[in-house]
Coordinates of C-alpha atoms (C1' of nucleotides) in Angstrom, one line a residue:
Chain A
M7 CA 18.9 -2.4 -8.2
L8 CA 22.5 -4.4 -7.3
Q9 CA 22.1 -7.8 -5.6
V10 CA 23.4 -8.0 -2.0
N11 CA 24.5 -11.4 -2.2
Y12 CA 26.4 -9.7 -5.2
I13 CA 28.1 -7.2 -3.1
R14 CA 28.5 -9.1 0.1
Q15 CA 30.9 -11.6 -2.2
N16 CA 32.6 -9.4 -4.8
R17 CA 33.1 -6.1 -2.6
D18 CA 36.0 -5.3 -4.3
K19 CA 35.0 -6.1 -8.2
V20 CA 32.0 -3.3 -7.0
I21 CA 33.7 -0.7 -6.0
E22 CA 36.9 -1.0 -8.7
R23 CA 33.3 -0.6 -11.8
L24 CA 31.6 1.8 -10.0
A25 CA 34.1 3.8 -10.1
I26 CA 34.2 3.9 -13.7
K27 CA 31.0 4.9 -13.3
N28 CA 32.3 7.6 -11.2
F29 CA 30.2 6.8 -8.0
T30 CA 32.7 7.4 -5.4
Q31 CA 30.7 6.7 -2.4
T32 CA 32.8 3.6 -2.2
G33 CA 31.4 3.4 1.8
L34 CA 27.7 2.5 1.0
V35 CA 29.1 -0.4 0.0
D36 CA 30.8 -1.7 3.8
E37 CA 27.2 0.7 4.6
I38 CA 24.9 -1.7 2.9
I39 CA 27.3 -5.0 4.1
A40 CA 27.1 -4.3 7.4
L41 CA 23.2 -2.9 6.9
D42 CA 22.5 -6.5 5.9
D43 CA 24.7 -8.0 8.7
E44 CA 22.0 -6.3 11.1
R45 CA 19.5 -8.1 9.5
K46 CA 20.5 -10.9 9.0
K47 CA 21.1 -10.7 12.8
V48 CA 18.0 -9.9 13.8
Q49 CA 15.8 -11.2 12.1
A50 CA 17.4 -14.8 13.6
A51 CA 16.5 -13.2 16.5
F52 CA 12.9 -12.6 15.5
D53 CA 12.1 -15.8 14.6
N54 CA 13.3 -18.0 17.6
T55 CA 11.5 -16.3 19.4
Q56 CA 8.3 -16.3 17.3
A57 CA 8.8 -19.2 16.7
R58 CA 8.5 -21.0 19.9
V59 CA 5.2 -18.8 20.5
N60 CA 4.1 -19.9 17.7
S61 CA 4.2 -23.4 18.7
A62 CA 3.4 -22.6 22.5
S63 CA 0.5 -21.7 21.2
K64 CA -0.5 -25.0 19.0
E65 CA -0.5 -26.0 22.5
I66 CA -2.6 -24.4 24.0
G67 CA -5.1 -25.1 21.0
Q68 CA -4.0 -28.6 22.5
F69 CA -5.2 -28.2 26.4
M70 CA -8.1 -26.1 25.5
R71 CA -9.5 -29.0 23.7
L72 CA -8.6 -30.9 26.9
G73 CA -10.1 -28.8 29.3
Q74 CA -6.7 -28.4 30.9
K75 CA -7.5 -24.9 31.5
H76 CA -3.8 -24.3 34.3
E77 CA -2.0 -25.2 31.7
A78 CA -3.2 -23.6 29.3
E79 CA -3.3 -20.6 31.7
A80 CA 1.0 -20.9 32.3
L81 CA 1.4 -20.8 28.7
K82 CA -0.5 -17.8 27.9
A83 CA 1.7 -16.3 30.7
E84 CA 4.6 -17.1 29.3
V85 CA 4.3 -16.2 25.5
A86 CA 3.5 -13.0 27.0
T87 CA 6.8 -12.3 28.1
L88 CA 8.6 -13.8 24.4
K89 CA 6.0 -11.0 22.8
T90 CA 7.3 -7.9 24.7
N91 CA 10.1 -8.4 23.5
I92 CA 9.3 -9.2 20.0
D93 CA 7.7 -6.0 19.4
P94 CA 10.8 -3.9 19.5
L95 CA 12.6 -6.8 17.1
K96 CA 10.2 -7.0 14.7
T97 CA 9.8 -3.2 14.0
E98 CA 14.1 -3.6 14.4
M99 CA 13.3 -6.0 10.9
T100 CA 11.7 -4.0 9.2
N101 CA 13.2 -1.0 10.3
V102 CA 17.0 -2.7 9.0
E103 CA 15.4 -3.7 5.9
K104 CA 14.1 -0.3 4.9
R105 CA 17.3 1.2 5.9
L106 CA 19.1 -1.9 3.5
T107 CA 16.4 -0.8 0.6
E108 CA 17.1 2.7 0.6
K109 CA 20.6 2.4 0.7
L110 CA 20.5 -1.0 -1.9
L111 CA 18.3 1.4 -5.0
L112 CA 21.3 4.4 -4.3
L113 CA 23.8 2.0 -6.2
P114 CA 24.0 2.1 -9.7
N115 CA 24.2 -0.5 -11.9
L116 CA 27.6 -1.9 -12.4
P117 CA 29.2 -0.3 -16.2
S118 CA 30.1 -3.9 -17.8
D119 CA 33.7 -4.9 -19.2
K120 CA 33.2 -3.0 -22.2
V121 CA 32.8 0.0 -20.7
P122 CA 35.4 2.7 -21.3
Q123 CA 36.7 4.8 -18.6
G124 CA 35.8 8.6 -19.0
K125 CA 33.7 11.3 -17.3
T126 CA 32.3 13.9 -20.2
P127 CA 30.7 12.7 -23.5
E128 CA 34.6 13.5 -25.3
N129 CA 35.6 9.5 -24.1
N130 CA 32.6 7.6 -25.8
I131 CA 34.1 5.7 -28.0
V132 CA 33.1 6.0 -32.1
V133 CA 32.6 2.2 -32.9
R134 CA 31.6 2.8 -36.7
E135 CA 29.8 5.2 -38.8
G136 CA 28.1 5.2 -42.0
G137 CA 26.5 7.2 -44.5
V138 CA 27.2 10.2 -46.0
K139 CA 27.2 13.3 -44.5
P140 CA 25.3 15.9 -47.8
T141 CA 27.4 18.7 -49.2
L142 CA 24.5 21.9 -48.2
E143 CA 23.6 25.1 -50.8
E144 CA 24.6 28.1 -48.8
A145 CA 21.4 28.7 -48.6
A146 CA 20.5 25.7 -46.4
L147 CA 17.9 26.9 -43.5
P148 CA 18.0 25.2 -39.4
H149 CA 15.0 22.7 -39.3
W150 CA 13.0 25.1 -37.1
E151 CA 13.1 27.2 -40.4
L152 CA 12.4 24.3 -42.6
T153 CA 9.0 24.0 -40.3
T154 CA 7.8 26.9 -40.8
K155 CA 8.3 27.3 -44.1
Y156 CA 6.7 24.1 -44.7
K157 CA 4.1 24.7 -42.4
L158 CA 5.0 21.7 -40.7
I159 CA 5.5 23.5 -37.2
D160 CA 3.9 25.3 -35.2
F161 CA 6.6 26.3 -31.4
E162 CA 4.4 29.1 -31.3
L163 CA 1.7 27.7 -31.6
G164 CA 2.8 24.9 -29.1
T165 CA 3.8 27.5 -26.4
K166 CA 0.5 29.5 -26.6
I167 CA -1.5 25.9 -25.3
T168 CA 0.6 24.4 -23.7
G169 CA 4.3 26.1 -22.8
S170 CA 8.4 26.2 -24.5
G171 CA 9.1 23.0 -25.6
F172 CA 5.4 21.0 -26.8
P173 CA 4.9 21.7 -30.9
V174 CA 2.3 21.6 -32.5
Y175 CA 2.3 19.3 -35.9
T176 CA 0.8 20.9 -38.4
G177 CA -0.5 19.4 -41.9
K178 CA 2.9 17.1 -43.5
G179 CA 4.2 17.3 -40.2
A180 CA 1.7 16.5 -38.6
K181 CA 1.4 13.4 -41.3
L182 CA 5.3 12.9 -41.4
Q183 CA 5.0 11.5 -37.7
R184 CA 2.3 9.7 -37.6
A185 CA 4.2 7.8 -41.2
L186 CA 7.5 7.4 -38.9
V187 CA 5.6 5.9 -36.3
Q188 CA 3.9 3.4 -38.7
Y189 CA 6.4 3.1 -40.8
F190 CA 8.9 2.5 -37.1
L191 CA 6.4 0.2 -35.4
D192 CA 5.9 -2.5 -38.9
F193 CA 10.2 -2.6 -39.2
N194 CA 9.9 -3.4 -35.4
T195 CA 7.1 -6.0 -35.6
S196 CA 8.7 -7.4 -38.3
A197 CA 11.6 -8.9 -36.5
G198 CA 9.3 -9.9 -33.8
Y199 CA 8.7 -7.6 -31.2
V200 CA 5.2 -7.9 -29.7
E201 CA 3.3 -4.2 -30.5
Y202 CA 1.8 -2.7 -27.3
L203 CA 0.3 0.6 -26.4
P204 CA 0.9 1.3 -23.2
P205 CA -0.8 3.3 -20.7
F206 CA 1.3 7.1 -20.6
M207 CA 1.2 7.3 -16.7
V208 CA 2.1 5.3 -13.9
N209 CA 2.3 4.6 -10.9
E210 CA 5.1 4.4 -8.7
E211 CA 5.7 1.1 -8.4
S212 CA 5.9 1.0 -11.7
A213 CA 8.6 4.6 -11.8
Y214 CA 10.4 2.4 -9.3
G215 CA 10.7 -0.4 -10.4
T216 CA 12.5 0.3 -14.2
G217 CA 14.2 3.0 -11.6
Q218 CA 13.0 6.1 -12.7
L219 CA 12.7 6.9 -9.4
P220 CA 14.0 8.0 -6.9
D221 CA 16.8 7.9 -8.9
K222 CA 15.3 10.9 -11.3
E223 CA 11.9 12.1 -9.2
G224 CA 12.8 15.7 -11.3
Q225 CA 12.8 14.9 -14.5
M226 CA 9.2 13.2 -14.1
Y227 CA 5.9 15.3 -14.4
Y228 CA 3.5 14.6 -12.3
A229 CA -0.6 14.5 -11.8
A230 CA -0.5 14.7 -8.2
A231 CA -4.2 14.0 -7.4
D232 CA -3.6 10.6 -8.2
N233 CA 0.2 10.2 -8.3
F234 CA 0.5 9.3 -11.7
Y235 CA 4.0 9.7 -13.7
L236 CA 3.9 10.8 -16.4
I237 CA 6.0 8.5 -18.4
P238 CA 9.3 9.9 -19.8
T239 CA 9.1 6.9 -22.1
A240 CA 7.5 3.3 -22.9
E241 CA 10.9 1.6 -21.6
V242 CA 9.1 1.8 -17.8
P243 CA 5.3 0.8 -18.9
V244 CA 6.3 -1.9 -20.7
T245 CA 9.6 -3.0 -19.0
N246 CA 6.8 -3.1 -16.3
V247 CA 4.4 -5.9 -17.6
Y248 CA 7.0 -8.9 -16.4
R249 CA 6.9 -6.8 -12.6
D250 CA 6.2 -9.7 -10.0
T251 CA 6.4 -12.0 -12.9
I252 CA 7.9 -15.6 -13.0
L253 CA 8.5 -16.6 -16.6
K254 CA 9.2 -20.0 -18.1
E255 CA 12.4 -20.3 -19.3
A256 CA 11.1 -21.2 -23.0
D257 CA 8.5 -18.5 -23.1
L258 CA 12.2 -16.2 -23.4
P259 CA 13.9 -14.1 -25.1
V260 CA 9.9 -11.7 -24.8
K261 CA 10.2 -9.4 -27.2
M262 CA 8.1 -5.8 -27.2
T263 CA 8.0 -2.9 -29.0
A264 CA 5.6 0.5 -28.1
Y265 CA 5.6 3.7 -29.2
S266 CA 4.2 6.1 -26.6
P267 CA 5.2 9.9 -26.2
C268 CA 7.5 10.8 -23.9
F269 CA 7.6 13.8 -21.5
R270 CA 9.7 14.8 -20.1
R271 CA 10.6 18.6 -17.5
E272 CA 14.3 18.3 -18.4
A273 CA 15.2 21.3 -15.9
G274 CA 18.8 23.0 -16.4
S275 CA 18.7 22.9 -20.1
Y276 CA 19.2 25.8 -22.5
G277 CA 20.1 28.3 -24.7
K278 CA 21.3 25.5 -28.5
D279 CA 20.4 22.4 -27.0
V280 CA 16.4 23.5 -26.6
R281 CA 15.9 24.9 -30.4
G282 CA 13.7 23.3 -32.5
L283 CA 13.3 19.2 -31.6
N284 CA 16.7 19.5 -30.8
R285 CA 14.3 18.8 -26.8
L286 CA 11.6 18.6 -26.1
H287 CA 8.9 18.5 -23.8
Q288 CA 6.9 16.3 -25.4
F289 CA 7.9 14.2 -28.4
E290 CA 7.2 10.9 -30.5
K291 CA 9.0 7.6 -29.5
V292 CA 9.2 3.7 -30.8
E293 CA 10.9 1.6 -28.4
I294 CA 12.0 -1.8 -28.1
I295 CA 12.1 -3.4 -25.2
Q296 CA 14.0 -7.6 -24.8
I297 CA 13.8 -10.1 -21.6
V298 CA 16.0 -12.4 -21.8
H299 CA 18.2 -15.2 -20.1
P300 CA 21.0 -13.9 -18.5
D301 CA 23.5 -15.9 -20.3
K302 CA 21.8 -14.8 -24.2
S303 CA 21.6 -10.2 -23.3
D304 CA 25.7 -9.8 -25.0
E305 CA 24.8 -11.1 -27.8
V306 CA 21.2 -9.5 -27.5
L307 CA 22.4 -6.7 -27.2
E308 CA 24.2 -6.1 -30.4
E309 CA 21.3 -7.6 -32.9
M310 CA 19.1 -4.6 -30.3
V311 CA 22.4 -2.5 -32.0
N312 CA 22.2 -4.4 -35.2
H313 CA 18.2 -3.8 -35.9
V314 CA 19.1 -0.4 -35.2
E315 CA 21.6 0.2 -37.4
K316 CA 19.7 -1.0 -40.5
L317 CA 16.5 0.9 -39.4
L318 CA 19.2 4.0 -39.6
K319 CA 20.5 3.1 -43.0
S320 CA 16.8 2.8 -44.2
L321 CA 16.4 6.2 -43.7
D322 CA 19.6 7.0 -45.5
L323 CA 21.2 9.3 -43.2
P324 CA 24.5 9.4 -42.0
Y325 CA 24.7 7.9 -38.5
R326 CA 27.2 7.2 -35.9
I327 CA 27.2 4.5 -33.1
L328 CA 29.4 5.4 -30.1
L329 CA 30.0 3.0 -26.8
L330 CA 29.1 5.3 -23.6
C331 CA 32.2 6.3 -21.5
G332 CA 31.1 5.1 -17.9
G333 CA 30.7 9.1 -16.7
D334 CA 27.9 9.6 -19.9
M335 CA 25.6 6.6 -19.0
G336 CA 22.6 5.7 -16.8
F337 CA 22.3 5.4 -13.6
T338 CA 20.3 1.4 -14.4
S339 CA 22.5 0.9 -17.5
A340 CA 25.5 -2.0 -17.7
I341 CA 26.7 -1.2 -21.0
T342 CA 24.8 1.4 -23.8
Y343 CA 25.0 2.2 -26.5
D344 CA 24.3 5.4 -28.4
F345 CA 23.0 6.6 -31.7
E346 CA 23.4 9.6 -33.4
V347 CA 22.8 10.8 -36.9
Y348 CA 24.3 14.0 -38.2
S349 CA 21.9 17.4 -38.7
A350 CA 23.6 19.0 -41.4
A351 CA 21.8 22.2 -40.9
Q352 CA 23.1 22.2 -38.0
G353 CA 26.8 21.3 -38.1
R354 CA 25.8 18.4 -34.7
W355 CA 25.7 15.2 -34.3
L356 CA 22.3 14.5 -32.4
E357 CA 21.2 11.6 -30.6
V358 CA 18.3 9.5 -32.2
S359 CA 18.5 6.5 -29.7
S360 CA 20.3 4.9 -26.5
V361 CA 20.4 1.2 -26.7
S362 CA 21.1 -0.4 -23.4
N363 CA 22.1 -3.9 -21.4
F364 CA 20.5 -3.8 -17.7
Q365 CA 21.4 -6.9 -17.6
D366 CA 19.0 -8.1 -13.5
F367 CA 20.0 -4.4 -12.4
Q368 CA 15.7 -3.7 -13.4
T369 CA 14.4 -6.9 -12.5
N370 CA 15.4 -7.4 -9.4
R371 CA 14.2 -4.4 -8.8
L372 CA 10.9 -5.8 -10.8
K373 CA 11.7 -9.1 -9.6
C374 CA 10.7 -10.4 -13.6
R375 CA 12.2 -13.9 -12.3
F376 CA 12.7 -17.1 -15.3
K377 CA 12.1 -21.1 -13.7
D378 CA 15.9 -22.6 -15.3
G379 CA 15.5 -25.6 -16.6
A380 CA 16.2 -27.2 -12.9
G381 CA 13.6 -25.6 -12.0
K382 CA 15.9 -22.7 -9.7
T383 CA 13.9 -18.6 -10.3
Q384 CA 16.6 -16.5 -11.4
L385 CA 16.7 -12.7 -12.2
T386 CA 16.3 -12.8 -16.0
H387 CA 18.0 -9.1 -18.0
S388 CA 16.5 -6.4 -19.4
L389 CA 18.1 -4.6 -22.9
N390 CA 15.4 -1.7 -24.8
G391 CA 16.5 0.7 -26.6
S392 CA 14.7 3.5 -29.0
S393 CA 13.8 2.4 -32.1
L394 CA 12.9 5.4 -33.2
A395 CA 13.0 8.9 -31.5
L396 CA 11.7 11.6 -33.7
P397 CA 11.6 14.8 -33.7
R398 CA 15.7 14.6 -34.1
I399 CA 15.8 11.6 -36.8
V400 CA 12.5 14.6 -38.0
A401 CA 15.1 17.1 -38.2
S402 CA 17.7 14.6 -39.5
L403 CA 15.8 14.7 -42.4
L404 CA 13.8 18.0 -43.2
E405 CA 18.0 19.2 -42.7
N406 CA 20.0 17.3 -44.9
N407 CA 17.3 16.3 -47.3
Q408 CA 16.7 20.0 -48.5
Q409 CA 16.5 21.4 -51.8
A410 CA 15.1 24.3 -53.0
N411 CA 11.9 23.1 -54.8
G412 CA 11.3 20.5 -50.9
I413 CA 12.3 18.0 -49.2
M414 CA 12.2 14.5 -51.1
L415 CA 12.0 12.2 -48.4
P416 CA 14.3 8.4 -48.8
P417 CA 12.0 5.4 -50.7
A418 CA 11.5 3.5 -46.9
L419 CA 9.3 6.3 -46.1
H420 CA 7.2 7.1 -49.6
Q421 CA 4.7 4.4 -49.2
Y422 CA 3.5 5.6 -45.2
F423 CA 4.3 9.4 -46.3
G424 CA 2.2 8.8 -49.3
A425 CA 4.4 11.1 -51.2
E426 CA 8.4 11.2 -52.3
W427 CA 8.3 15.0 -51.2
I428 CA 8.1 17.7 -49.0
M429 CA 6.9 20.8 -50.7
Chain B
rG96 C1' -19.2 10.3 -8.1
rG97 C1' -23.2 6.9 -4.7
rA98 C1' -25.4 2.0 -3.6
rG99 C1' -24.3 -3.2 -3.1
rA100 C1' -21.7 -8.2 -3.7
rC101 C1' -16.2 -9.7 -3.5
rG102 C1' -11.3 -10.2 -3.6
rU103 C1' -7.6 -17.3 -1.6
rG104 C1' -2.2 -20.7 -5.2
rU105 C1' -1.2 -21.9 -12.6
rC106 C1' -6.9 -21.7 -12.7
rC107 C1' -11.6 -23.4 -10.6
rG108 C1' -13.0 -24.1 -5.6
rA109 C1' -13.3 -25.4 -0.7
rG110 C1' -12.4 -22.9 4.4
rU111 C1' -16.4 -18.1 10.2
rG112 C1' -11.1 -18.7 15.7
rG113 C1' -6.6 -23.6 16.6
rU114 C1' -1.4 -29.5 14.0
rU115 C1' -4.4 -24.8 7.6
rG116 C1' 0.9 -22.8 3.5
rA117 C1' -4.3 -24.0 3.1
rA118 C1' -10.0 -29.6 1.7
rG119 C1' -10.8 -31.3 -3.6
rG120 C1' -11.2 -30.4 -8.7
rA121 C1' -8.5 -29.2 -13.3
rG122 C1' -3.4 -28.3 -15.5
rC123 C1' 1.8 -28.4 -15.5
rA124 C1' 6.2 -32.6 -15.5
rC125 C1' 7.7 -37.2 -14.4
rG126 C1' 6.5 -42.0 -13.2
rC127 C1' 3.8 -47.1 -14.2
rC128 C1' -0.1 -49.6 -17.3
rU129 C1' -0.2 -48.8 -23.5
rG130 C1' 2.7 -52.1 -29.9
rG131 C1' 0.9 -45.8 -29.7
rA132 C1' -1.8 -42.8 -27.8
rA133 C1' -6.3 -42.1 -24.5
rA134 C1' -8.8 -42.9 -20.0
rG135 C1' -6.4 -45.0 -15.7
rU136 C1' -3.3 -44.8 -12.1
rG137 C1' 1.0 -43.5 -8.7
rU138 C1' 4.6 -39.4 -7.5
rG139 C1' 5.7 -34.1 -7.5
rU140 C1' 3.8 -29.0 -7.7
rA141 C1' 4.1 -20.8 -4.6
rU142 C1' 8.0 -16.9 -3.1
rA143 C1' 11.2 -14.3 -0.1
rC144 C1' 14.3 -14.3 4.3
rG145 C1' 17.8 -17.3 7.5
rG146 C1' 20.2 -21.8 9.3
rG147 C1' 22.2 -25.9 6.8
rA148 C1' 27.0 -29.3 2.6
rA149 C1' 22.4 -31.8 2.1
rA150 C1' 17.9 -34.0 3.8
rC151 C1' 15.7 -30.6 5.1
rU152 C1' 14.8 -26.8 8.5
rG153 C1' 12.3 -21.4 11.1
rU154 C1' 9.3 -17.4 9.6
rA155 C1' 6.8 -14.2 6.4
rU156 C1' 3.0 -14.1 2.6
rC157 C1' -5.0 -16.2 1.4
rG158 C1' -5.7 -8.3 -2.0
rC159 C1' -2.1 -4.3 0.3
rG160 C1' -1.9 -2.3 5.3
rA161 C1' -3.4 -1.7 11.0
rG162 C1' -6.1 -3.8 15.2
rU163 C1' -8.4 -7.5 18.2
rU164 C1' -6.2 -12.3 20.2
rC165 C1' -2.1 -16.7 23.5
rG166 C1' -4.0 -18.2 18.3
rA167 C1' -6.7 -15.1 12.9
rA168 C1' -7.5 -16.5 5.6
rU169 C1' -11.3 -16.3 9.1
rC170 C1' -13.4 -10.7 13.9
rU171 C1' -12.3 -5.2 13.4
rC172 C1' -11.1 -0.7 10.8
rG173 C1' -8.4 2.1 6.2
rC174 C1' -7.0 1.8 1.2
rC175 C1' -6.2 -0.4 -2.9
rG176 C1' -9.1 -3.7 -7.3
rU177 C1' -12.5 -6.4 -9.8
rC178 C1' -18.3 -7.1 -10.5
rU179 C1' -23.8 -6.2 -10.6
rC180 C1' -27.1 -1.6 -10.2
rC181 C1' -27.7 3.8 -9.8
rG182 C1' -25.7 8.6 -13.2
rC183 C1' -22.0 10.6 -16.0
rC184 C1' -19.8 10.4 -20.0
rA185 C1' -15.9 9.9 -25.6

RNA sequence: GGAGACGUGUCCGAGUGGUUGAAGGAGCACGCCUGGAAAGUGUGUAUACGGGAAACUGUAUCGCGAGUUCGAAUCUCGCCGUCUCCGCCA
């Protein structure tokens, strides 16, 4: 959530920046400023009246102690009158604050200066590419056939047990998942990220904290009996570790990594997008998260992009890095880089990571702050990225490395998988 | 799930209706003391919002929410959480 004071001081800039994200309800910005004006007015009125009540109450106490009943009674009468004003003021104050927050929650984060204009993925900018696209045999198979051929994943079984989009990994397929998770976590902890194993369900407050609510309500599975949400990414529970926290400047940066299954309803998806591993309701992912000094978040974003790139390189997969345009970015992000790997048999790029700087948008909701050198409390910046999401990595590994007699795994995985080939 | 106890600041801990935003202690920060340190000693040490150039100041906050009262950390109700015992259980 943007800070009201920032909006007040930078009204025109806010509107201009929001346009880059194709957010055109500019009236909302002025509504927010007007509501904030009203809030101040009402609060001043309330504070003044309450101050008088408080001081009168103290005086009443003094009179009572001295046994001056008449004086006390006179003051009580005055307070009674004041109180008839206070109740409506208080109601109005709560009301205005609530309306202000509601409006503020509707404003997406402002895109940073580097974000290109554009409405659709075609406007994303390819920052760089790496790896070599393999040349496959005529008889090469898409991953959903390879997983059957080598008995790695049973999609139909998952449909029977739960529903479509909930695959069952079997044998080598299950082991490959485990190997990848282990490898990714080790890779991240070696770079100084502290490993977490968080809850896979969160309460409403946490879902608001990272911005899943109220924006993406329909995308999360919801356990109504307990009012819990199944996490769509480890970002949610792990970033909330620092909700309502004031850190010391020396504690920064906070670097965390976590494996978790991710649950996504993916309402509205269909067709070739959801074939095989391309889009699932439940999948495995390892996430990296940093909470940093606001002056550092730009450079930390680059650091995280380089980190993920190094990891992808170690898997010998052809990849490219995209700088997302305003229209393709998430609600909470100020700048996002997507990583895609080339899935050779499908002949298409698949997103396997998304690295974003949220600046103070999440931390403002989370109230995650730090005390600076001058003893002033300010908001930290938060960033996160996938490192990495498994299914599409698996799809690409299988398709790109298939040979007549099996699938050759990249050297980085041999130790973890316990073999060089899937046969 | 049942019964009971409890929930105060960074931590420990006092506080059962009236200058209590909160005693006391510890920790931490800065200073004095010291050759240096320890000990000792002095000062400071919550957050949010409003007003103010600032000093400072008003309001709110003692798990959360509502209520009683002129006045609530203190009384009442609801919720959440923790602990103990019982039940159940991987």
